[in-house]
Amino acid sequence: GAGVSQSPRYKVAKRGQDVALRCDPISGHVSLFWYQQALGQGPEFLTYFQNEAQLDKSGLPSDRFFAERPEGSVSTLKIQRTQQEDSAVYLCASSLEAKAFFGQGTRLTVV
Amino acid sequence: QQQVKQSPQSLIVQKGGISIINCAYENTAFDYFPWYQQFPGKGPALLIAIRPDVSEKKEGRFTISFNKSAKQFSLHIMDSQPGDSATYFCAASTGGSYIPTFGRGTSLIVHP
């Protein structure tokens, strides 16, 4: 595809449920980032991959958050035992060098 | 501590006017400064970017001014149009990983 694709676009989860969010980066992009964006705020960094290696996960808010990119392409962000404070838009971006391109995001609502 | 500070939080201008959004940073290791535009329900879209070796970059109606000594940079939107109404984010990153660190955003409304 031409851009970064994220699925699902919307997800409603009951508190305590596990969720998995998918990101298909632009083909050939080495770097992949996950961000969390709360309503009315700027994106906050969660984690960074270079190919399949997770080089920075300093932004993950708790051990309930886990990300992987096993073959250096598609990435999955998993949130276990979701809490209400996890409600946000989760953005994925990919880049080849300095320019990062974002997907449309997955809006997660925990009820 | 917020690494990239952005102001104003909101901005209202008339059609044809100039919109100016300012950002300041602390980390002198930052060497790439992009601006993103975000419409409701969409992801941030890269608008324009600058490196610290130049003081200004212009693309169409959008200009970045960069002041390395003051650690400040700004976005100027000339001849602002209603279609420019969106949230704008400044960001900064360092070489190698180029992980963008974002400001808190500016909500721009351009009245017809």
PDB file of N, CA and C in Angstrom, chain A:
ATOM      1  N   GLY A   1       0.818  -1.208   0.000  1.00  0.00           N
ATOM      2  CA  GLY A   1       0.000   0.000   0.000  1.00  0.00           C
ATOM      3  C   GLY A   1       0.844   1.247   0.000  1.00  0.00           C
ATOM      4  N   ALA A   2       0.200   2.380  -0.215  1.00  0.00           N
ATOM      5  CA  ALA A   2       0.915   3.628  -0.349  1.00  0.00           C
ATOM      6  C   ALA A   2       1.311   4.214   0.998  1.00  0.00           C
ATOM      7  N   GLY A   3       0.562   3.892   2.046  1.00  0.00           N
ATOM      8  CA  GLY A   3       0.837   4.507   3.328  1.00  0.00           C
ATOM      9  C   GLY A   3       0.853   3.478   4.437  1.00  0.00           C
ATOM     10  N   VAL A   4       0.958   3.993   5.675  1.00  0.00           N
ATOM     11  CA  VAL A   4       0.920   3.135   6.852  1.00  0.00           C
ATOM     12  C   VAL A   4      -0.537   2.761   7.124  1.00  0.00           C
ATOM     13  N   SER A   5      -0.787   1.489   7.298  1.00  0.00           N
ATOM     14  CA  SER A   5      -2.144   1.019   7.520  1.00  0.00           C
ATOM     15  C   SER A   5      -2.278   0.437   8.918  1.00  0.00           C
ATOM     16  N   GLN A   6      -3.319   0.854   9.621  1.00  0.00           N
ATOM     17  CA  GLN A   6      -3.551   0.341  10.974  1.00  0.00           C
ATOM     18  C   GLN A   6      -4.940  -0.297  11.055  1.00  0.00           C
ATOM     19  N   SER A   7      -5.025  -1.364  11.826  1.00  0.00           N
ATOM     20  CA  SER A   7      -6.323  -2.002  12.027  1.00  0.00           C
ATOM     21  C   SER A   7      -6.407  -2.572  13.437  1.00  0.00           C
ATOM     22  N   PRO A   8      -7.602  -2.612  14.040  1.00  0.00           N
ATOM     23  CA  PRO A   8      -8.810  -2.008  13.487  1.00  0.00           C
ATOM     24  C   PRO A   8      -8.766  -0.493  13.627  1.00  0.00           C
ATOM     25  N   ARG A   9      -9.683   0.216  13.019  1.00  0.00           N
ATOM     26  CA  ARG A   9      -9.735   1.675  13.177  1.00  0.00           C
ATOM     27  C   ARG A   9     -10.325   2.039  14.528  1.00  0.00           C
ATOM     28  N   TYR A  10     -11.257   1.233  14.980  1.00  0.00           N
ATOM     29  CA  TYR A  10     -11.896   1.465  16.267  1.00  0.00           C
ATOM     30  C   TYR A  10     -11.967   0.129  17.018  1.00  0.00           C
ATOM     31  N   LYS A  11     -11.760   0.215  18.331  1.00  0.00           N
ATOM     32  CA  LYS A  11     -11.856  -0.977  19.162  1.00  0.00           C
ATOM     33  C   LYS A  11     -12.470  -0.591  20.497  1.00  0.00           C
ATOM     34  N   VAL A  12     -13.539  -1.288  20.858  1.00  0.00           N
ATOM     35  CA  VAL A  12     -14.127  -1.124  22.182  1.00  0.00           C
ATOM     36  C   VAL A  12     -13.830  -2.382  22.967  1.00  0.00           C
ATOM     37  N   ALA A  13     -13.214  -2.224  24.119  1.00  0.00           N
ATOM     38  CA  ALA A  13     -12.855  -3.363  24.945  1.00  0.00           C
ATOM     39  C   ALA A  13     -13.447  -3.201  26.332  1.00  0.00           C
ATOM     40  N   LYS A  14     -13.855  -4.301  26.898  1.00  0.00           N
ATOM     41  CA  LYS A  14     -14.291  -4.276  28.295  1.00  0.00           C
ATOM     42  C   LYS A  14     -13.057  -4.275  29.186  1.00  0.00           C
ATOM     43  N   ARG A  15     -13.153  -3.588  30.299  1.00  0.00           N
ATOM     44  CA  ARG A  15     -12.027  -3.529  31.228  1.00  0.00           C
ATOM     45  C   ARG A  15     -11.584  -4.947  31.590  1.00  0.00           C
ATOM     46  N   GLY A  16     -10.295  -5.177  31.488  1.00  0.00           N
ATOM     47  CA  GLY A  16      -9.749  -6.492  31.793  1.00  0.00           C
ATOM     48  C   GLY A  16      -9.513  -7.359  30.566  1.00  0.00           C
ATOM     49  N   GLN A  17     -10.053  -6.928  29.434  1.00  0.00           N
ATOM     50  CA  GLN A  17      -9.895  -7.679  28.189  1.00  0.00           C
ATOM     51  C   GLN A  17      -8.522  -7.398  27.578  1.00  0.00           C
ATOM     52  N   ASP A  18      -7.988  -8.346  26.836  1.00  0.00           N
ATOM     53  CA  ASP A  18      -6.747  -8.148  26.086  1.00  0.00           C
ATOM     54  C   ASP A  18      -7.083  -7.665  24.680  1.00  0.00           C
ATOM     55  N   VAL A  19      -6.239  -6.759  24.132  1.00  0.00           N
ATOM     56  CA  VAL A  19      -6.447  -6.285  22.771  1.00  0.00           C
ATOM     57  C   VAL A  19      -5.134  -6.365  21.996  1.00  0.00           C
ATOM     58  N   ALA A  20      -5.268  -6.454  20.667  1.00  0.00           N
ATOM     59  CA  ALA A  20      -4.107  -6.464  19.778  1.00  0.00           C
ATOM     60  C   ALA A  20      -4.355  -5.496  18.643  1.00  0.00           C
ATOM     61  N   LEU A  21      -3.427  -4.599  18.448  1.00  0.00           N
ATOM     62  CA  LEU A  21      -3.541  -3.573  17.407  1.00  0.00           C
ATOM     63  C   LEU A  21      -2.456  -3.816  16.369  1.00  0.00           C
ATOM     64  N   ARG A  22      -2.842  -3.743  15.097  1.00  0.00           N
ATOM     65  CA  ARG A  22      -1.929  -4.102  14.023  1.00  0.00           C
ATOM     66  C   ARG A  22      -1.463  -2.877  13.242  1.00  0.00           C
ATOM     67  N   CYS A  23      -0.216  -2.938  12.794  1.00  0.00           N
ATOM     68  CA  CYS A  23       0.348  -1.871  11.970  1.00  0.00           C
ATOM     69  C   CYS A  23       1.078  -2.473  10.776  1.00  0.00           C
ATOM     70  N   ASP A  24       0.689  -2.030   9.577  1.00  0.00           N
ATOM     71  CA  ASP A  24       1.391  -2.400   8.345  1.00  0.00           C
ATOM     72  C   ASP A  24       2.165  -1.179   7.871  1.00  0.00           C
ATOM     73  N   PRO A  25       3.481  -1.184   7.998  1.00  0.00           N
ATOM     74  CA  PRO A  25       4.258   0.010   7.630  1.00  0.00           C
ATOM     75  C   PRO A  25       4.421   0.126   6.123  1.00  0.00           C
ATOM     76  N   ILE A  26       4.971   1.243   5.710  1.00  0.00           N
ATOM     77  CA  ILE A  26       5.297   1.430   4.300  1.00  0.00           C
ATOM     78  C   ILE A  26       6.404   0.435   3.931  1.00  0.00           C
ATOM     79  N   SER A  27       6.235  -0.230   2.796  1.00  0.00           N
ATOM     80  CA  SER A  27       7.187  -1.256   2.385  1.00  0.00           C
ATOM     81  C   SER A  27       8.608  -0.691   2.292  1.00  0.00           C
ATOM     82  N   GLY A  28       9.541  -1.407   2.909  1.00  0.00           N
ATOM     83  CA  GLY A  28      10.938  -0.984   2.857  1.00  0.00           C
ATOM     84  C   GLY A  28      11.363  -0.081   3.991  1.00  0.00           C
ATOM     85  N   HIS A  29      10.413   0.396   4.778  1.00  0.00           N
ATOM     86  CA  HIS A  29      10.779   1.265   5.904  1.00  0.00           C
ATOM     87  C   HIS A  29      11.370   0.432   7.035  1.00  0.00           C
ATOM     88  N   VAL A  30      12.553   0.840   7.443  1.00  0.00           N
ATOM     89  CA  VAL A  30      13.295   0.092   8.457  1.00  0.00           C
ATOM     90  C   VAL A  30      12.765   0.380   9.861  1.00  0.00           C
ATOM     91  N   SER A  31      12.458   1.642  10.112  1.00  0.00           N
ATOM     92  CA  SER A  31      12.057   2.052  11.462  1.00  0.00           C
ATOM     93  C   SER A  31      10.549   2.058  11.611  1.00  0.00           C
ATOM     94  N   LEU A  32      10.105   1.663  12.795  1.00  0.00           N
ATOM     95  CA  LEU A  32       8.671   1.665  13.109  1.00  0.00           C
ATOM     96  C   LEU A  32       8.496   2.143  14.535  1.00  0.00           C
ATOM     97  N   PHE A  33       7.519   3.023  14.717  1.00  0.00           N
ATOM     98  CA  PHE A  33       7.257   3.622  16.031  1.00  0.00           C
ATOM     99  C   PHE A  33       5.790   3.420  16.406  1.00  0.00           C
ATOM    100  N   TRP A  34       5.541   3.296  17.699  1.00  0.00           N
ATOM    101  CA  TRP A  34       4.184   3.332  18.249  1.00  0.00           C
ATOM    102  C   TRP A  34       4.076   4.533  19.177  1.00  0.00           C
ATOM    103  N   TYR A  35       2.940   5.230  19.062  1.00  0.00           N
ATOM    104  CA  TYR A  35       2.647   6.367  19.921  1.00  0.00           C
ATOM    105  C   TYR A  35       1.255   6.213  20.504  1.00  0.00           C
ATOM    106  N   GLN A  36       1.038   6.860  21.635  1.00  0.00           N
ATOM    107  CA  GLN A  36      -0.276   6.953  22.262  1.00  0.00           C
ATOM    108  C   GLN A  36      -0.690   8.423  22.257  1.00  0.00           C
ATOM    109  N   GLN A  37      -1.902   8.703  21.778  1.00  0.00           N
ATOM    110  CA  GLN A  37      -2.368  10.089  21.756  1.00  0.00           C
ATOM    111  C   GLN A  37      -3.681  10.203  22.509  1.00  0.00           C
ATOM    112  N   ALA A  38      -3.620  10.889  23.644  1.00  0.00           N
ATOM    113  CA  ALA A  38      -4.828  11.166  24.407  1.00  0.00           C
ATOM    114  C   ALA A  38      -5.557  12.341  23.756  1.00  0.00           C
ATOM    115  N   LEU A  39      -6.837  12.460  24.051  1.00  0.00           N
ATOM    116  CA  LEU A  39      -7.666  13.499  23.446  1.00  0.00           C
ATOM    117  C   LEU A  39      -7.091  14.890  23.732  1.00  0.00           C
ATOM    118  N   GLY A  40      -6.854  15.653  22.681  1.00  0.00           N
ATOM    119  CA  GLY A  40      -6.376  17.013  22.851  1.00  0.00           C
ATOM    120  C   GLY A  40      -4.906  17.139  23.189  1.00  0.00           C
ATOM    121  N   GLN A  41      -4.166  16.036  23.085  1.00  0.00           N
ATOM    122  CA  GLN A  41      -2.745  16.051  23.425  1.00  0.00           C
ATOM    123  C   GLN A  41      -1.895  15.658  22.223  1.00  0.00           C
ATOM    124  N   GLY A  42      -0.609  15.872  22.350  1.00  0.00           N
ATOM    125  CA  GLY A  42       0.304  15.429  21.317  1.00  0.00           C
ATOM    126  C   GLY A  42       0.618  13.949  21.464  1.00  0.00           C
ATOM    127  N   PRO A  43       1.067  13.321  20.394  1.00  0.00           N
ATOM    128  CA  PRO A  43       1.442  11.897  20.484  1.00  0.00           C
ATOM    129  C   PRO A  43       2.588  11.692  21.482  1.00  0.00           C
ATOM    130  N   GLU A  44       2.453  10.647  22.291  1.00  0.00           N
ATOM    131  CA  GLU A  44       3.481  10.290  23.262  1.00  0.00           C
ATOM    132  C   GLU A  44       4.140   8.982  22.824  1.00  0.00           C
ATOM    133  N   PHE A  45       5.454   8.982  22.790  1.00  0.00           N
ATOM    134  CA  PHE A  45       6.221   7.828  22.331  1.00  0.00           C
ATOM    135  C   PHE A  45       6.019   6.614  23.217  1.00  0.00           C
ATOM    136  N   LEU A  46       5.827   5.461  22.590  1.00  0.00           N
ATOM    137  CA  LEU A  46       5.731   4.199  23.321  1.00  0.00           C
ATOM    138  C   LEU A  46       6.964   3.328  23.081  1.00  0.00           C
ATOM    139  N   THR A  47       7.223   3.009  21.787  1.00  0.00           N
ATOM    140  CA  THR A  47       8.306   2.077  21.507  1.00  0.00           C
ATOM    141  C   THR A  47       8.781   2.234  20.064  1.00  0.00           C
ATOM    142  N   TYR A  48      10.002   1.734  19.790  1.00  0.00           N
ATOM    143  CA  TYR A  48      10.664   1.908  18.500  1.00  0.00           C
ATOM    144  C   TYR A  48      11.338   0.611  18.075  1.00  0.00           C
ATOM    145  N   PHE A  49      11.127   0.264  16.811  1.00  0.00           N
ATOM    146  CA  PHE A  49      11.775  -0.904  16.209  1.00  0.00           C
ATOM    147  C   PHE A  49      12.668  -0.465  15.055  1.00  0.00           C
ATOM    148  N   GLN A  50      13.799  -1.135  14.953  1.00  0.00           N
ATOM    149  CA  GLN A  50      14.601  -1.040  13.743  1.00  0.00           C
ATOM    150  C   GLN A  50      14.641  -2.460  13.178  1.00  0.00           C
ATOM    151  N   ASN A  51      13.997  -2.632  12.030  1.00  0.00           N
ATOM    152  CA  ASN A  51      13.728  -3.980  11.508  1.00  0.00           C
ATOM    153  C   ASN A  51      12.990  -4.778  12.593  1.00  0.00           C
ATOM    154  N   GLU A  52      13.467  -5.951  12.960  1.00  0.00           N
ATOM    155  CA  GLU A  52      12.736  -6.746  13.959  1.00  0.00           C
ATOM    156  C   GLU A  52      13.191  -6.464  15.382  1.00  0.00           C
ATOM    157  N   ALA A  53      14.222  -5.659  15.527  1.00  0.00           N
ATOM    158  CA  ALA A  53      14.778  -5.402  16.857  1.00  0.00           C
ATOM    159  C   ALA A  53      14.054  -4.241  17.541  1.00  0.00           C
ATOM    160  N   GLN A  54      13.588  -4.485  18.753  1.00  0.00           N
ATOM    161  CA  GLN A  54      12.966  -3.431  19.551  1.00  0.00           C
ATOM    162  C   GLN A  54      14.075  -2.700  20.293  1.00  0.00           C
ATOM    163  N   LEU A  55      14.440  -1.532  19.807  1.00  0.00           N
ATOM    164  CA  LEU A  55      15.593  -0.823  20.343  1.00  0.00           C
ATOM    165  C   LEU A  55      15.248   0.119  21.488  1.00  0.00           C
ATOM    166  N   ASP A  56      13.992   0.504  21.600  1.00  0.00           N
ATOM    167  CA  ASP A  56      13.617   1.432  22.660  1.00  0.00           C
ATOM    168  C   ASP A  56      12.175   1.137  23.045  1.00  0.00           C
ATOM    169  N   LYS A  57      11.968   0.798  24.291  1.00  0.00           N
ATOM    170  CA  LYS A  57      10.599   0.585  24.774  1.00  0.00           C
ATOM    171  C   LYS A  57      10.367   1.398  26.041  1.00  0.00           C
ATOM    172  N   SER A  58      11.106   2.477  26.150  1.00  0.00           N
ATOM    173  CA  SER A  58      11.061   3.298  27.354  1.00  0.00           C
ATOM    174  C   SER A  58       9.727   3.978  27.596  1.00  0.00           C
ATOM    175  N   GLY A  59       8.909   4.135  26.551  1.00  0.00           N
ATOM    176  CA  GLY A  59       7.634   4.822  26.705  1.00  0.00           C
ATOM    177  C   GLY A  59       6.462   3.918  27.057  1.00  0.00           C
ATOM    178  N   LEU A  60       6.658   2.630  27.055  1.00  0.00           N
ATOM    179  CA  LEU A  60       5.562   1.735  27.407  1.00  0.00           C
ATOM    180  C   LEU A  60       5.167   1.985  28.860  1.00  0.00           C
ATOM    181  N   PRO A  61       3.888   2.293  29.115  1.00  0.00           N
ATOM    182  CA  PRO A  61       3.491   2.751  30.457  1.00  0.00           C
ATOM    183  C   PRO A  61       3.490   1.669  31.531  1.00  0.00           C
ATOM    184  N   SER A  62       3.375   0.416  31.140  1.00  0.00           N
ATOM    185  CA  SER A  62       3.387  -0.650  32.142  1.00  0.00           C
ATOM    186  C   SER A  62       3.724  -1.965  31.455  1.00  0.00           C
ATOM    187  N   ASP A  63       3.916  -2.994  32.260  1.00  0.00           N
ATOM    188  CA  ASP A  63       4.238  -4.309  31.675  1.00  0.00           C
ATOM    189  C   ASP A  63       3.007  -4.962  31.053  1.00  0.00           C
ATOM    190  N   ARG A  64       1.877  -4.258  31.072  1.00  0.00           N
ATOM    191  CA  ARG A  64       0.708  -4.784  30.358  1.00  0.00           C
ATOM    192  C   ARG A  64       0.807  -4.506  28.854  1.00  0.00           C
ATOM    193  N   PHE A  65       1.726  -3.623  28.505  1.00  0.00           N
ATOM    194  CA  PHE A  65       1.911  -3.244  27.096  1.00  0.00           C
ATOM    195  C   PHE A  65       3.088  -4.025  26.522  1.00  0.00           C
ATOM    196  N   PHE A  66       2.849  -4.587  25.338  1.00  0.00           N
ATOM    197  CA  PHE A  66       3.871  -5.403  24.694  1.00  0.00           C
ATOM    198  C   PHE A  66       3.788  -5.179  23.193  1.00  0.00           C
ATOM    199  N   ALA A  67       4.930  -5.031  22.533  1.00  0.00           N
ATOM    200  CA  ALA A  67       4.936  -4.832  21.084  1.00  0.00           C
ATOM    201  C   ALA A  67       5.923  -5.788  20.452  1.00  0.00           C
ATOM    202  N   GLU A  68       5.622  -6.172  19.226  1.00  0.00           N
ATOM    203  CA  GLU A  68       6.517  -7.059  18.494  1.00  0.00           C
ATOM    204  C   GLU A  68       6.479  -6.749  17.012  1.00  0.00           C
ATOM    205  N   ARG A  69       7.554  -7.150  16.349  1.00  0.00           N
ATOM    206  CA  ARG A  69       7.677  -6.969  14.901  1.00  0.00           C
ATOM    207  C   ARG A  69       8.571  -8.126  14.410  1.00  0.00           C
ATOM    208  N   PRO A  70       8.062  -9.320  14.452  1.00  0.00           N
ATOM    209  CA  PRO A  70       8.882 -10.536  14.313  1.00  0.00           C
ATOM    210  C   PRO A  70       9.642 -10.675  12.998  1.00  0.00           C
ATOM    211  N   GLU A  71       9.106 -10.160  11.906  1.00  0.00           N
ATOM    212  CA  GLU A  71       9.772 -10.312  10.621  1.00  0.00           C
ATOM    213  C   GLU A  71      10.237  -8.983  10.055  1.00  0.00           C
ATOM    214  N   GLY A  72      10.241  -7.980  10.900  1.00  0.00           N
ATOM    215  CA  GLY A  72      10.734  -6.678  10.459  1.00  0.00           C
ATOM    216  C   GLY A  72       9.785  -5.920   9.566  1.00  0.00           C
ATOM    217  N   SER A  73       8.521  -6.339   9.531  1.00  0.00           N
ATOM    218  CA  SER A  73       7.548  -5.608   8.718  1.00  0.00           C
ATOM    219  C   SER A  73       6.342  -5.266   9.584  1.00  0.00           C
ATOM    220  N   VAL A  74       5.302  -6.090   9.542  1.00  0.00           N
ATOM    221  CA  VAL A  74       4.098  -5.850  10.336  1.00  0.00           C
ATOM    222  C   VAL A  74       4.436  -5.859  11.828  1.00  0.00           C
ATOM    223  N   SER A  75       3.771  -4.956  12.553  1.00  0.00           N
ATOM    224  CA  SER A  75       3.972  -4.893  14.000  1.00  0.00           C
ATOM    225  C   SER A  75       2.624  -5.001  14.700  1.00  0.00           C
ATOM    226  N   THR A  76       2.662  -5.545  15.902  1.00  0.00           N
ATOM    227  CA  THR A  76       1.465  -5.661  16.734  1.00  0.00           C
ATOM    228  C   THR A  76       1.748  -5.072  18.103  1.00  0.00           C
ATOM    229  N   LEU A  77       0.841  -4.224  18.557  1.00  0.00           N
ATOM    230  CA  LEU A  77       0.885  -3.701  19.918  1.00  0.00           C
ATOM    231  C   LEU A  77      -0.208  -4.420  20.708  1.00  0.00           C
ATOM    232  N   LYS A  78       0.192  -5.069  21.770  1.00  0.00           N
ATOM    233  CA  LYS A  78      -0.762  -5.819  22.581  1.00  0.00           C
ATOM    234  C   LYS A  78      -0.886  -5.168  23.945  1.00  0.00           C
ATOM    235  N   ILE A  79      -2.100  -5.027  24.398  1.00  0.00           N
ATOM    236  CA  ILE A  79      -2.366  -4.491  25.725  1.00  0.00           C
ATOM    237  C   ILE A  79      -3.148  -5.561  26.490  1.00  0.00           C
ATOM    238  N   GLN A  80      -2.584  -5.989  27.588  1.00  0.00           N
ATOM    239  CA  GLN A  80      -3.239  -7.004  28.402  1.00  0.00           C
ATOM    240  C   GLN A  80      -4.037  -6.355  29.525  1.00  0.00           C
ATOM    241  N   ARG A  81      -5.129  -6.994  29.885  1.00  0.00           N
ATOM    242  CA  ARG A  81      -5.947  -6.551  31.035  1.00  0.00           C
ATOM    243  C   ARG A  81      -6.201  -5.047  30.943  1.00  0.00           C
ATOM    244  N   THR A  82      -6.852  -4.622  29.875  1.00  0.00           N
ATOM    245  CA  THR A  82      -7.034  -3.194  29.620  1.00  0.00           C
ATOM    246  C   THR A  82      -7.717  -2.475  30.787  1.00  0.00           C
ATOM    247  N   GLN A  83      -7.305  -1.237  30.979  1.00  0.00           N
ATOM    248  CA  GLN A  83      -7.856  -0.361  32.002  1.00  0.00           C
ATOM    249  C   GLN A  83      -8.448   0.872  31.317  1.00  0.00           C
ATOM    250  N   GLN A  84      -9.282   1.595  32.029  1.00  0.00           N
ATOM    251  CA  GLN A  84      -9.917   2.778  31.432  1.00  0.00           C
ATOM    252  C   GLN A  84      -8.889   3.806  30.989  1.00  0.00           C
ATOM    253  N   GLU A  85      -7.800   3.917  31.732  1.00  0.00           N
ATOM    254  CA  GLU A  85      -6.781   4.914  31.368  1.00  0.00           C
ATOM    255  C   GLU A  85      -6.036   4.556  30.089  1.00  0.00           C
ATOM    256  N   ASP A  86      -6.276   3.357  29.563  1.00  0.00           N
ATOM    257  CA  ASP A  86      -5.654   2.972  28.290  1.00  0.00           C
ATOM    258  C   ASP A  86      -6.430   3.539  27.096  1.00  0.00           C
ATOM    259  N   SER A  87      -7.609   4.093  27.346  1.00  0.00           N
ATOM    260  CA  SER A  87      -8.411   4.673  26.261  1.00  0.00           C
ATOM    261  C   SER A  87      -7.646   5.818  25.629  1.00  0.00           C
ATOM    262  N   ALA A  88      -7.426   5.697  24.323  1.00  0.00           N
ATOM    263  CA  ALA A  88      -6.636   6.688  23.592  1.00  0.00           C
ATOM    264  C   ALA A  88      -6.613   6.270  22.125  1.00  0.00           C
ATOM    265  N   VAL A  89      -5.989   7.104  21.310  1.00  0.00           N
ATOM    266  CA  VAL A  89      -5.689   6.712  19.931  1.00  0.00           C
ATOM    267  C   VAL A  89      -4.255   6.207  19.892  1.00  0.00           C
ATOM    268  N   TYR A  90      -4.062   5.044  19.315  1.00  0.00           N
ATOM    269  CA  TYR A  90      -2.721   4.471  19.189  1.00  0.00           C
ATOM    270  C   TYR A  90      -2.274   4.632  17.744  1.00  0.00           C
ATOM    271  N   LEU A  91      -1.174   5.346  17.590  1.00  0.00           N
ATOM    272  CA  LEU A  91      -0.647   5.675  16.272  1.00  0.00           C
ATOM    273  C   LEU A  91       0.604   4.866  15.984  1.00  0.00           C
ATOM    274  N   CYS A  92       0.711   4.436  14.757  1.00  0.00           N
ATOM    275  CA  CYS A  92       1.914   3.760  14.278  1.00  0.00           C
ATOM    276  C   CYS A  92       2.531   4.628  13.191  1.00  0.00           C
ATOM    277  N   ALA A  93       3.845   4.679  13.153  1.00  0.00           N
ATOM    278  CA  ALA A  93       4.555   5.418  12.116  1.00  0.00           C
ATOM    279  C   ALA A  93       5.719   4.583  11.618  1.00  0.00           C
ATOM    280  N   SER A  94       6.096   4.802  10.363  1.00  0.00           N
ATOM    281  CA  SER A  94       7.296   4.158   9.849  1.00  0.00           C
ATOM    282  C   SER A  94       8.153   5.188   9.135  1.00  0.00           C
ATOM    283  N   SER A  95       9.438   4.910   9.074  1.00  0.00           N
ATOM    284  CA  SER A  95      10.336   5.850   8.402  1.00  0.00           C
ATOM    285  C   SER A  95      11.510   5.098   7.806  1.00  0.00           C
ATOM    286  N   LEU A  96      12.097   5.719   6.786  1.00  0.00           N
ATOM    287  CA  LEU A  96      13.301   5.180   6.174  1.00  0.00           C
ATOM    288  C   LEU A  96      14.531   5.893   6.733  1.00  0.00           C
ATOM    289  N   GLU A  97      14.450   7.206   6.853  1.00  0.00           N
ATOM    290  CA  GLU A  97      15.498   7.979   7.493  1.00  0.00           C
ATOM    291  C   GLU A  97      14.822   8.905   8.511  1.00  0.00           C
ATOM    292  N   ALA A  98      14.858  10.206   8.285  1.00  0.00           N
ATOM    293  CA  ALA A  98      14.323  11.122   9.289  1.00  0.00           C
ATOM    294  C   ALA A  98      12.815  11.315   9.187  1.00  0.00           C
ATOM    295  N   LYS A  99      12.249  11.123   7.985  1.00  0.00           N
ATOM    296  CA  LYS A  99      10.832  11.450   7.793  1.00  0.00           C
ATOM    297  C   LYS A  99       9.962  10.298   8.263  1.00  0.00           C
ATOM    298  N   ALA A 100       9.121  10.595   9.263  1.00  0.00           N
ATOM    299  CA  ALA A 100       8.215   9.581   9.791  1.00  0.00           C
ATOM    300  C   ALA A 100       6.822   9.810   9.238  1.00  0.00           C
ATOM    301  N   PHE A 101       6.182   8.737   8.793  1.00  0.00           N
ATOM    302  CA  PHE A 101       4.841   8.795   8.213  1.00  0.00           C
ATOM    303  C   PHE A 101       3.905   7.985   9.097  1.00  0.00           C
ATOM    304  N   PHE A 102       2.784   8.608   9.446  1.00  0.00           N
ATOM    305  CA  PHE A 102       1.858   8.028  10.399  1.00  0.00           C
ATOM    306  C   PHE A 102       0.660   7.383   9.719  1.00  0.00           C
ATOM    307  N   GLY A 103       0.137   6.359  10.361  1.00  0.00           N
ATOM    308  CA  GLY A 103      -1.135   5.792   9.984  1.00  0.00           C
ATOM    309  C   GLY A 103      -2.270   6.603  10.591  1.00  0.00           C
ATOM    310  N   GLN A 104      -3.511   6.168  10.349  1.00  0.00           N
ATOM    311  CA  GLN A 104      -4.673   6.912  10.833  1.00  0.00           C
ATOM    312  C   GLN A 104      -4.970   6.625  12.299  1.00  0.00           C
ATOM    313  N   GLY A 105      -4.334   5.590  12.814  1.00  0.00           N
ATOM    314  CA  GLY A 105      -4.512   5.312  14.228  1.00  0.00           C
ATOM    315  C   GLY A 105      -5.640   4.328  14.512  1.00  0.00           C
ATOM    316  N   THR A 106      -5.581   3.750  15.686  1.00  0.00           N
ATOM    317  CA  THR A 106      -6.664   2.916  16.225  1.00  0.00           C
ATOM    318  C   THR A 106      -7.187   3.606  17.470  1.00  0.00           C
ATOM    319  N   ARG A 107      -8.475   3.905  17.465  1.00  0.00           N
ATOM    320  CA  ARG A 107      -9.079   4.516  18.655  1.00  0.00           C
ATOM    321  C   ARG A 107      -9.560   3.403  19.569  1.00  0.00           C
ATOM    322  N   LEU A 108      -8.955   3.296  20.733  1.00  0.00           N
ATOM    323  CA  LEU A 108      -9.306   2.280  21.722  1.00  0.00           C
ATOM    324  C   LEU A 108     -10.136   2.927  22.823  1.00  0.00           C
ATOM    325  N   THR A 109     -11.294   2.348  23.065  1.00  0.00           N
ATOM    326  CA  THR A 109     -12.159   2.797  24.159  1.00  0.00           C
ATOM    327  C   THR A 109     -12.353   1.618  25.104  1.00  0.00           C
ATOM    328  N   VAL A 110     -11.982   1.809  26.342  1.00  0.00           N
ATOM    329  CA  VAL A 110     -12.134   0.761  27.361  1.00  0.00           C
ATOM    330  C   VAL A 110     -13.326   1.129  28.234  1.00  0.00           C
ATOM    331  N   VAL A 111     -14.293   0.228  28.270  1.00  0.00           N
ATOM    332  CA  VAL A 111     -15.524   0.504  29.025  1.00  0.00           C
ATOM    333  C   VAL A 111     -15.663  -0.420  30.240  1.00  0.00           C
TER     334      VAL A 111
END
